[in-house]
C-alpha cells in the first residue's frame, strides 16, 4: 500500500441516524490516502489509538495521510489482545490525551481491530464528556461489524463488554488492503460475523457466502469488498431502526449469548471472539431446532458453512464438574438477560430472527450435545 493524494475508488454505505449519521468507505488504498479524511472535524491535534501489533504495520501511513489536516498527531499503542480490553488499557488512552494536552476538539482515530475500536470509542465518549472519533478498522470482523453502529466498551472480569457507551464515530474507513496481513485465524473469526447476517436477515446473502467462501478465505479483494459492503448495509439497516438496542438490534447478537459465555468461561483471548460467535451460532441454531423453529437441514447447512470458514463447531467444556451450570451462570450475565432470564437470539425460520427465552432443560440438552459435537 502506498501513500497517495489521488482519490482511490471506493464503495459507500451510509448510516442514517439524523445528526449522528456518517459514512462507511470500503475499498483498497484508503488508509494512506489523504482524500479519505477530507471533511472530518478540524482540530489542533489528533490521537491515533492502535496496538503494538498494528502500529508497525499501518501507523506511519495513517500519520502521513492525516498530517495535512492535523498540525500535531500523537500515537498510543496499547498492548494487543482481548485480555487487555480493560480499565488499565483505557487509562493509557486517557493518559496520552491528558499528557499531550489534548482538548475537546482533538479527534481520535481507532486503528486496529474490534478491541482497539471498542476501547477508542469508549475513550472518545468519555474524554471531556465526548470528543470526535473515526474508525479505521483493520480486521475483517471490525470492518463488517464492530466499527459500525457505535457500541463501545471494555470487558469486566465478570462479563464481556459490560462497561461502555453508545457513541457513534464520525466516519468508518475500511481499507481492504489491510486484510492482507491478517492472520488466517483472525480472517476466519471475521467470517463468523459475515455469516451471521445471512440467517438473521438475508438468506440470498447466505447463498452468496456459501458460493464464495473459498474466494473469501483466499482474500480475493472484490469478493471481500462485497462481503464487507453487504454486511455493513444490513448492519446499517438494523442500527438505523434501533440505535440503542431497544428491540431489533439484538438480532445482531445471534450466536453471542453462547459465544460470550465461551469467551468469559475460557478466559478472554483463549478463543477469539469470532470463533466463540461461530460456535455460538451452531448452538443457537440447535436451540432453534429444539424449539421447533427450524429444521435439522438448516442447522446442518449453517454448521457446514461455519466449519468451512475454519471456525470451531464443537463447544468447549467450561467446567468439568458442572458444565451446564457454568454455561447457564455465565449466560445470565448477558446484557439481554431480564430479571435473571436468559434471552437468546434464535432463528425463526431461515432469514428471520427472534429474541426469546428457552426452558433451562432444553438449553442444557443443547449445551451437552454441542460439547459432545453432536
Ligand atoms: P482484535 O481487535 O483483537 O484483532 C485481532 C488481532 O488481529 C489482534 O491481534 C490485532 O492486533 C491483529 N490485527 C488487527 N489488524 C491487523 C492487520 N491488518 N494485520 C495483522 N494483524 C492485525 O479482534 P477483532 O476480532 O477485530 O475484534 C474483536 C472485538 O470486537 C471483541 O472485543 C468484540 O467484543 C468486539 N466487537 C464489538 C462489536 C461492536 O459492535 N462494537 C461487534 C463485534 C465485536
Ligand atoms: N455487534 C452487535 C451490535 O452491534 O449490536
Coordinates of C-alpha atoms and ligand atoms in Angstrom, one line a residue:
X1 CA 0.0 0.0 0.0
X2 CA 1.4 3.4 -0.9
X3 CA 0.7 6.9 0.2
X4 CA -1.2 8.8 -2.4
X5 CA -3.1 12.1 -3.0
X6 CA -5.2 10.6 -5.7
X7 CA -8.7 9.7 -4.6
X8 CA -9.0 6.0 -4.6
X9 CA -12.1 4.1 -5.9
X10 CA -14.3 3.1 -3.0
X11 CA -17.8 2.0 -2.2
X12 CA -20.0 3.8 0.3
X13 CA -22.6 2.8 2.8
X14 CA -24.4 5.4 4.9
X15 CA -25.6 5.0 8.5
X16 CA -28.7 7.1 8.8
X17 CA -29.0 8.4 12.4
X18 CA -30.2 12.0 11.9
X19 CA -27.5 14.4 13.3
X20 CA -25.3 11.3 14.1
X21 CA -25.3 10.0 10.5
X22 CA -22.0 9.0 8.9
X23 CA -20.5 7.2 6.0
X24 CA -18.6 3.9 5.7
X25 CA -15.9 3.9 2.9
X26 CA -14.9 0.5 1.6
X27 CA -12.1 -0.1 -0.8
X28 CA -8.3 -0.5 -1.5
X29 CA -5.7 2.0 -0.6
X30 CA -8.0 4.1 1.6
X31 CA -5.9 4.2 4.8
X32 CA -3.0 6.0 3.3
X33 CA -5.0 8.4 1.1
X34 CA -5.4 12.0 2.2
X35 CA -8.8 12.0 0.4
X36 CA -10.2 9.5 2.9
X37 CA -10.1 12.1 5.6
X38 CA -11.4 15.2 3.8
X39 CA -14.4 16.8 5.7
X40 CA -13.6 15.4 9.1
X41 CA -13.7 17.8 12.0
X42 CA -10.8 20.2 12.1
X43 CA -8.7 20.3 15.3
X44 CA -5.2 21.3 16.5
X45 CA -4.4 17.7 17.3
X46 CA -5.3 14.1 16.6
X47 CA -4.6 10.9 18.6
X48 CA -4.2 7.6 16.8
X49 CA -5.1 4.8 19.2
X50 CA -3.7 1.5 18.0
X51 CA -1.9 -1.6 19.4
X52 CA 1.6 -2.9 19.4
X53 CA 0.9 -5.3 16.5
X54 CA -0.9 -2.9 14.2
X55 CA 1.3 0.2 14.9
X56 CA 4.3 -1.1 13.0
X57 CA 2.2 -2.2 10.1
X58 CA 0.0 0.9 9.5
X59 CA 0.5 3.8 11.9
X60 CA 3.1 5.5 9.7
X61 CA 0.8 5.6 6.7
X62 CA -2.1 6.9 8.8
X63 CA 0.1 9.7 10.3
X64 CA 1.3 10.7 6.8
X65 CA -2.3 10.8 5.5
X66 CA -3.6 12.8 8.5
X67 CA -0.7 15.3 8.7
X68 CA -2.1 17.8 6.1
X69 CA -5.3 18.1 8.3
X70 CA -3.9 17.9 11.9
X71 CA -0.8 20.0 12.9
X72 CA 0.0 17.6 15.8
X73 CA -0.6 13.9 15.7
X74 CA 0.1 11.7 18.7
X75 CA 0.0 7.9 18.8
X76 CA -0.6 5.5 21.6
X77 CA 0.0 1.8 21.1
X78 CA -1.9 -0.4 23.6
X79 CA -1.0 -4.0 24.5
X80 CA -2.6 -6.4 22.0
X81 CA -5.4 -8.7 22.8
X82 CA -8.9 -9.2 24.2
X83 CA -7.3 -9.8 27.6
X84 CA -6.2 -6.1 27.5
X85 CA -9.7 -4.7 26.8
X86 CA -9.6 -3.3 30.3
X87 CA -9.7 -0.2 32.6
X88 CA -5.9 -0.2 32.6
X89 CA -5.7 0.0 28.8
X90 CA -8.5 2.6 28.7
X91 CA -6.4 4.6 31.1
X92 CA -3.4 4.5 28.8
X93 CA -5.6 6.4 26.3
X94 CA -6.6 9.0 28.9
X95 CA -3.0 9.3 30.0
X96 CA -2.0 10.0 26.4
X97 CA -4.8 12.5 25.9
X98 CA -4.1 14.4 29.1
X99 CA -0.3 14.3 29.0
X100 CA -0.3 15.7 25.4
X101 CA -2.8 18.4 26.4
X102 CA -5.5 17.2 24.0
X103 CA -8.6 19.4 24.0
X104 CA -12.3 19.0 23.3
X105 CA -11.7 19.1 19.6
X106 CA -9.0 16.5 19.4
X107 CA -10.0 13.7 17.0
X108 CA -9.3 10.1 18.0
X109 CA -8.5 7.6 15.3
X110 CA -9.0 3.9 16.1
X111 CA -6.5 2.0 14.0
X112 CA -6.9 -1.8 14.6
X113 CA -9.4 -4.5 15.2
X114 CA -12.6 -4.5 17.3
X115 CA -10.7 -4.4 20.6
X116 CA -8.9 -1.1 19.7
X117 CA -12.1 0.2 18.1
X118 CA -14.3 -0.5 21.1
X119 CA -11.9 1.0 23.6
X120 CA -11.1 4.1 21.5
X121 CA -14.8 4.7 21.1
X122 CA -15.4 4.5 24.8
X123 CA -12.5 6.8 25.5
X124 CA -13.9 9.3 22.9
X125 CA -17.3 9.0 24.5
X126 CA -16.0 10.0 27.9
X127 CA -12.9 12.2 27.4
X128 CA -14.0 15.7 28.3
X129 CA -17.6 14.3 28.0
X130 CA -17.1 13.5 24.4
X131 CA -14.7 14.1 21.5
X132 CA -15.0 13.1 17.9
X133 CA -13.6 9.8 16.7
X134 CA -13.0 7.9 13.5
X135 CA -12.9 4.1 13.0
X136 CA -10.1 2.8 10.7
X137 CA -10.8 -1.0 11.2
X138 CA -8.0 -3.3 10.1
X139 CA -9.6 -6.7 10.8
X140 CA -12.5 -8.3 8.8
X141 CA -14.5 -8.6 12.0
X142 CA -14.1 -4.9 12.7
X143 CA -14.9 -3.9 9.1
X144 CA -18.1 -5.9 8.9
X145 CA -19.4 -5.3 12.4
X146 CA -17.6 -3.7 15.4
X147 CA -16.6 -0.4 13.8
X148 CA -20.2 0.3 12.7
X149 CA -23.1 1.2 14.9
X150 CA -21.5 3.0 17.9
X151 CA -21.2 0.2 20.5
X152 CA -18.2 0.9 22.6
X153 CA -17.0 -1.0 25.7
X154 CA -14.4 -2.6 27.8
X155 CA -14.7 -6.0 29.5
X156 CA -15.2 -6.7 33.2
X157 CA -13.8 -9.9 34.7
X158 CA -17.5 -10.9 35.4
X159 CA -18.8 -10.2 31.9
X160 CA -17.9 -9.2 28.4
X161 CA -18.4 -5.6 27.1
X162 CA -20.2 -4.8 30.4
X163 CA -18.9 -1.2 30.8
X164 CA -19.4 1.1 27.8
X165 CA -21.5 3.6 25.9
X166 CA -23.3 4.1 22.6
X167 CA -21.2 6.6 20.8
X168 CA -21.1 7.0 17.0
X169 CA -17.9 7.6 15.0
X170 CA -17.6 10.4 12.5
X171 CA -16.7 8.0 9.7
X172 CA -15.6 4.4 9.1
X173 CA -12.7 3.8 6.7
X174 CA -12.4 0.1 5.7
X175 CA -9.2 -0.4 3.7
X176 CA -9.4 -3.9 2.3
X177 CA -5.6 -4.0 1.7
X178 CA -5.1 -4.2 5.5
X179 CA -6.7 -7.6 5.5
X180 CA -3.7 -9.0 3.6
X181 CA -1.6 -9.0 6.8
X182 CA -4.3 -10.5 8.9
X183 CA -3.5 -14.0 10.4
X184 CA -5.6 -16.8 9.0
X185 CA -7.3 -17.5 12.3
X186 CA -8.4 -13.8 12.5
X187 CA -9.8 -13.9 9.0
X188 CA -12.0 -16.9 9.9
X189 CA -13.1 -15.1 13.1
X190 CA -14.3 -12.2 10.9
X191 CA -16.1 -14.6 8.6
X192 CA -18.3 -15.7 11.6
X193 CA -19.7 -12.1 11.7
X194 CA -20.2 -12.1 8.0
X195 CA -22.1 -15.4 8.1
X196 CA -24.2 -14.1 10.9
X197 CA -26.1 -11.7 8.7
X198 CA -27.5 -14.4 6.5
X199 CA -29.6 -16.5 8.9
X200 CA -30.9 -13.4 10.7
X201 CA -31.8 -11.2 7.8
X202 CA -30.7 -12.2 4.3
X203 CA -30.8 -15.8 3.0
X204 CA -29.6 -14.8 -0.5
X205 CA -26.5 -13.4 1.2
X206 CA -26.0 -16.7 2.9
X207 CA -26.3 -18.4 -0.5
X208 CA -23.7 -16.0 -1.8
X209 CA -21.3 -16.6 1.1
X210 CA -21.6 -20.4 0.5
X211 CA -20.7 -19.9 -3.1
X212 CA -17.8 -17.6 -2.4
X213 CA -16.3 -19.0 0.9
X214 CA -13.2 -20.2 -0.8
X215 CA -12.6 -16.8 -2.5
X216 CA -13.2 -15.1 0.8
X217 CA -10.6 -17.3 2.5
X218 CA -8.2 -16.6 -0.3
X219 CA -8.8 -12.9 0.3
X220 CA -9.9 -12.0 -3.1
X221 CA -10.3 -8.3 -2.9
X222 CA -13.5 -7.8 -4.9
X223 CA -15.2 -10.7 -3.1
X224 CA -14.2 -9.2 0.3
X225 CA -15.5 -5.9 -0.9
X226 CA -18.9 -7.3 -1.5
X227 CA -18.9 -9.2 1.8
X228 CA -18.0 -6.0 3.7
X229 CA -20.4 -3.9 1.8
X230 CA -23.4 -6.2 2.2
X231 CA -22.6 -6.8 5.9
X232 CA -22.4 -3.0 6.5
X233 CA -25.7 -2.5 4.6
X234 CA -27.5 -5.0 6.8
X235 CA -26.0 -3.6 9.9
X236 CA -26.9 0.0 8.8
X237 CA -30.5 -1.1 8.2
X238 CA -30.7 -2.6 11.7
X239 CA -28.9 0.2 13.5
X240 CA -30.9 2.9 11.6
X241 CA -34.1 1.5 13.1
X242 CA -32.8 0.7 16.6
X243 CA -29.6 2.5 17.5
X244 CA -29.7 1.7 21.2
X245 CA -30.9 -1.8 21.1
X246 CA -34.4 -1.4 22.5
X247 CA -35.5 -4.3 20.3
X248 CA -34.5 -5.2 16.7
X249 CA -30.7 -4.6 17.2
X250 CA -30.5 -7.5 19.5
X251 CA -30.7 -9.8 16.4
X252 CA -27.1 -8.8 15.6
X253 CA -26.2 -10.8 18.7
X254 CA -27.1 -14.2 17.0
X255 CA -24.6 -16.7 18.5
X256 CA -23.3 -14.2 21.0
X257 CA -25.2 -15.4 24.2
X258 CA -23.4 -18.8 24.0
X259 CA -20.4 -17.1 22.5
X260 CA -19.8 -14.6 25.3
X261 CA -20.2 -17.5 27.8
X262 CA -17.4 -19.3 25.9
X263 CA -15.1 -16.3 25.9
X264 CA -15.6 -15.4 29.5
X265 CA -15.6 -19.1 30.7
X266 CA -12.4 -20.0 28.9
X267 CA -10.8 -16.6 29.8
X268 CA -10.8 -13.7 27.3
X269 CA -8.4 -14.3 24.4
X270 CA -8.3 -18.2 24.7
X271 CA -10.9 -18.4 21.9
X272 CA -11.2 -15.5 19.5
X273 CA -14.5 -13.5 19.7
X274 CA -15.4 -14.6 16.2
X275 CA -14.6 -18.3 17.0
X276 CA -16.9 -18.1 20.0
X277 CA -19.6 -16.5 17.9
X278 CA -19.2 -19.1 15.2
X279 CA -19.6 -22.0 17.7
X280 CA -22.3 -20.0 19.5
X281 CA -24.3 -19.7 16.2
X282 CA -24.2 -23.5 15.9
X283 CA -25.5 -23.8 19.5
X284 CA -28.2 -21.1 18.9
X285 CA -29.3 -22.9 15.7
X286 CA -29.6 -26.1 17.6
X287 CA -31.7 -24.4 20.2
X288 CA -33.9 -23.0 17.5
X289 CA -34.3 -26.5 16.2
X290 CA -35.0 -27.9 19.6
X291 CA -37.8 -25.4 20.0
X292 CA -39.3 -26.3 16.6
X293 CA -38.3 -23.1 14.8
X294 CA -36.0 -24.5 12.1
X295 CA -35.4 -28.0 10.8
X296 CA -32.3 -30.2 11.0
X297 CA -31.3 -29.4 7.4
X298 CA -31.0 -25.7 8.3
X299 CA -28.8 -26.5 11.3
X300 CA -26.5 -28.8 9.3
X301 CA -26.2 -26.3 6.5
X302 CA -25.2 -23.5 8.8
X303 CA -22.8 -25.8 10.8
X304 CA -21.2 -26.9 7.5
X305 CA -20.6 -23.3 6.4
X306 CA -19.1 -22.3 9.8
X307 CA -16.9 -25.3 9.6
X308 CA -15.8 -24.4 6.0
X309 CA -14.9 -20.9 7.3
X310 CA -12.3 -22.5 9.6
X311 CA -14.3 -22.0 12.8
X312 CA -14.8 -24.4 15.7
X313 CA -18.3 -26.1 15.8
X314 CA -17.7 -28.2 18.9
X315 CA -18.3 -26.2 22.1
X316 CA -15.7 -26.3 24.9
X317 CA -16.3 -27.7 28.3
X318 CA -16.1 -24.8 30.7
X319 CA -16.4 -26.8 33.9
X320 CA -15.5 -30.5 34.3
X321 CA -17.8 -30.7 37.4
X322 CA -20.9 -29.0 36.2
X323 CA -20.6 -27.7 32.7
X324 CA -24.2 -26.9 32.1
X325 CA -24.5 -24.8 35.3
X326 CA -21.3 -22.9 34.4
X327 CA -22.7 -22.0 30.9
X328 CA -26.1 -21.0 32.4
X329 CA -24.4 -18.8 35.1
X330 CA -22.3 -17.1 32.5
X331 CA -25.2 -16.6 30.1
X332 CA -27.3 -15.0 32.9
X333 CA -24.7 -12.1 33.0
X334 CA -25.5 -11.4 29.3
X335 CA -26.9 -7.8 28.7
X336 CA -30.0 -9.3 27.1
X337 CA -31.0 -11.1 30.3
X338 CA -34.0 -9.7 32.1
X339 CA -34.7 -10.5 35.8
X340 CA -32.3 -13.4 35.5
X341 CA -34.0 -14.9 32.5
X342 CA -31.5 -15.6 29.6
X343 CA -32.7 -14.3 26.2
X344 CA -31.4 -16.0 23.1
X345 CA -31.4 -14.8 19.5
X346 CA -33.0 -17.7 17.7
X347 CA -33.7 -18.3 14.0
X348 CA -37.4 -18.3 13.5
X349 CA -37.4 -19.8 10.0
X350 CA -34.4 -19.0 7.7
X351 CA -33.7 -15.3 7.3
X352 CA -35.7 -14.2 10.4
X353 CA -34.5 -13.9 13.9
X354 CA -36.4 -13.7 17.2
X355 CA -35.3 -12.8 20.7
X356 CA -36.8 -15.0 23.4
X357 CA -36.2 -17.2 26.4
X358 CA -36.0 -21.0 26.5
X359 CA -36.5 -23.6 29.2
X360 CA -33.3 -24.4 31.1
X361 CA -33.8 -28.1 30.4
X362 CA -33.8 -27.6 26.7
X363 CA -30.8 -25.3 26.8
X364 CA -29.0 -27.9 28.9
X365 CA -29.5 -30.5 26.3
X366 CA -28.2 -28.2 23.6
X367 CA -25.1 -27.4 25.7
X368 CA -24.4 -31.1 26.4
X369 CA -24.9 -32.1 22.7
X370 CA -22.8 -29.2 21.5
X371 CA -19.9 -30.1 23.8
X372 CA -20.0 -33.7 22.5
X373 CA -20.1 -32.3 19.0
X374 CA -23.4 -33.8 18.0
Ligands
LIG1 P1 -8.8 -7.8 17.8 O1 -9.1 -6.3 17.8 O2 -8.2 -8.4 18.9 O3 -7.9 -8.0 16.5 C1 -7.5 -9.4 16.2 C2 -5.9 -9.5 16.1 O4 -5.5 -9.1 14.8 C3 -5.2 -8.7 17.1 O5 -4.0 -9.4 17.5 C4 -4.7 -7.5 16.3 O6 -3.6 -6.9 16.8 C5 -4.5 -8.1 14.9 N1 -4.6 -7.2 13.8 C6 -5.5 -6.3 13.6 N2 -5.5 -5.8 12.3 C7 -4.5 -6.5 11.8 C8 -3.9 -6.5 10.5 N3 -4.4 -5.7 9.5 N4 -2.9 -7.3 10.2 C9 -2.4 -8.1 11.1 N5 -2.9 -8.2 12.4 C10 -3.9 -7.4 12.7 O7 -10.1 -8.6 17.4 P2 -11.3 -8.4 16.4 O8 -11.8 -9.7 16.0 O9 -11.0 -7.4 15.4 O10 -12.4 -7.7 17.4 C11 -13.0 -8.4 18.4 C12 -13.5 -7.5 19.4 O11 -14.6 -6.7 18.8 C13 -14.1 -8.1 20.7 O12 -13.7 -7.4 21.8 C14 -15.6 -7.9 20.5 O13 -16.3 -7.8 21.7 C15 -15.7 -6.6 19.7 N6 -16.9 -6.5 18.9 C16 -17.6 -5.3 19.1 C17 -18.7 -5.1 18.3 C18 -19.4 -3.8 18.4 O14 -20.5 -3.6 17.8 N7 -18.8 -2.8 19.0 C19 -19.2 -6.1 17.4 C20 -18.4 -7.3 17.3 C21 -17.3 -7.4 18.1
LIG2 N1 -22.4 -6.5 17.2 C1 -23.7 -6.3 17.7 C2 -24.2 -4.9 17.6 O1 -23.6 -4.0 17.1 O2 -25.3 -4.6 18.0

